[in-house]
C-alpha positions as semicolon CSV with decimal commas, in nm:
position;residue;x (nm);y (nm);z (nm)
1;M;10,872;19,028;11,031
2;G;10,809;18,719;10,802
3;A;10,444;18,790;10,759
4;L;10,518;19,155;10,690
5;L;10,781;19,051;10,411
6;L;10,531;18,819;10,266
7;L;10,259;19,060;10,253
8;S;10,479;19,328;10,096
9;T;10,584;19,061;9,851
10;V;10,224;18,964;9,750
11;L;10,108;19,319;9,705
12;T;10,418;19,418;9,486
13;S;10,340;19,084;9,272
14;L;9,978;19,205;9,247
15;S;10,050;19,556;9,135
16;C;10,315;19,440;8,883
17;L;10,056;19,187;8,757
18;V;9,820;19,469;8,703
19;A;10,051;19,721;8,547
20;A;10,162;19,424;8,307
21;A;9,824;19,334;8,204
22;S;9,731;19,698;8,144
23;Q;10,057;19,733;7,928
24;I;9,975;19,458;7,694
25;G;9,596;19,592;7,648
26;W;9,460;19,292;7,854
27;S;9,084;19,348;7,845
28;Q;8,772;19,139;7,827
29;S;8,711;19,167;7,472
30;S;9,066;19,006;7,406
31;Q;8,949;18,660;7,535
32;R;8,808;18,390;7,334
33;D;8,511;18,319;7,546
34;G;8,467;18,687;7,699
35;S;8,591;18,614;8,027
36;M;8,876;18,837;8,161
37;I;9,079;18,546;8,301
38;E;9,231;18,246;8,104
39;E;9,419;17,983;8,268
40;F;9,763;17,869;8,146
41;P;10,053;17,648;8,271
42;M;10,328;17,808;8,486
43;T;10,564;17,648;8,246
44;E;10,467;17,902;7,978
45;V;10,605;18,197;8,179
46;Q;10,946;18,306;8,189
47;L;11,042;18,612;8,373
48;T;11,274;18,896;8,280
49;P;11,582;18,863;8,533
50;S;11,574;19,245;8,629
51;S;11,184;19,262;8,641
52;S;10,976;19,334;8,971
53;F;10,818;18,996;8,908
54;M;11,152;18,809;8,932
55;Q;11,253;19,018;9,249
56;A;10,917;18,934;9,414
57;T;10,993;18,558;9,321
58;H;11,330;18,560;9,478
59;L;11,189;18,722;9,801
60;N;10,908;18,454;9,798
61;L;11,162;18,173;9,755
62;Q;11,390;18,315;10,033
63;Y;11,076;18,315;10,268
64;L;10,978;17,968;10,188
65;L;11,340;17,825;10,233
66;M;11,370;17,986;10,563
67;L;11,066;17,802;10,710
68;N;11,159;17,480;10,892
69;P;10,944;17,164;10,787
70;D;10,980;17,005;11,136
71;Q;10,838;17,318;11,305
72;L;10,559;17,328;11,064
73;L;10,503;16,962;11,121
74;Y;10,520;17,010;11,506
75;S;10,146;17,022;11,576
76;F;10,066;16,732;11,360
77;R;10,305;16,518;11,511
78;L;10,205;16,625;11,863
79;T;9,851;16,527;11,788
80;A;9,941;16,184;11,653
81;N;10,164;16,113;11,952
82;L;10,477;16,110;11,719
83;S;10,813;16,249;11,797
84;T;10,828;16,627;11,723
85;Q;11,197;16,582;11,607
86;G;11,323;16,805;11,862
87;A;11,176;17,096;11,686
88;K;11,023;17,411;11,848
89;P;10,686;17,493;11,745
90;Y;10,607;17,821;11,554
91;G;10,399;18,097;11,727
92;G;10,093;18,277;11,625
93;W;9,859;18,073;11,436
94;E;10,086;17,774;11,446
95;A;10,101;17,756;11,806
96;P;10,018;17,433;11,973
97;N;9,725;17,613;12,177
98;V;9,583;17,787;11,903
99;E;9,286;17,630;11,715
100;L;9,387;17,741;11,377
101;R;9,716;17,539;11,398
102;G;9,812;17,343;11,099
103;H;9,601;17,608;10,871
104;F;9,928;17,775;10,733
105;V;10,066;17,441;10,623
106;G;9,813;17,436;10,342
107;H;9,905;17,781;10,226
108;Y;10,286;17,654;10,257
109;L;10,237;17,337;10,041
110;S;10,037;17,567;9,792
111;A;10,324;17,809;9,775
112;T;10,594;17,569;9,765
113;A;10,423;17,369;9,472
114;M;10,370;17,670;9,291
115;M;10,735;17,800;9,347
116;F;10,855;17,469;9,240
117;A;10,654;17,497;8,916
118;G;10,790;17,845;8,830
119;T;11,158;17,813;8,929
120;K;11,237;17,417;8,951
121;N;11,436;17,504;9,259
122;E;11,557;17,173;9,407
123;S;11,561;17,319;9,776
124;V;11,192;17,397;9,749
125;K;11,131;17,032;9,598
126;K;11,303;16,887;9,889
127;N;11,088;17,081;10,150
128;M;10,775;16,987;9,961
129;D;10,888;16,625;9,953
130;Y;10,993;16,617;10,338
């Protein structure tokens, strides 16, 4: 269920981004160096409160906050012979018997870092610093 929600949110965000880019006439000729993409800090972006982007941000935030850091760290702690803090491991890719365990944690760290940069949500920061 969580993966479907995340996928839906990502697809919504991408479609909104494409629509917004076309509305402002974003094209290759509008860039200084001729490239189609120009990097800018997330702090320069302000979302309209009722926009699809803001709705997608809130969905992503809810998803990130429902993940338990102790459960995400379960396999790392187990491998290092540390206490798992009584947490139960996540299943799927994060199950202790799956060779991809721990892979999702990298995505989680990137997502929480980007979410904090865009929202300054202290609960996300707390989970990042956990």
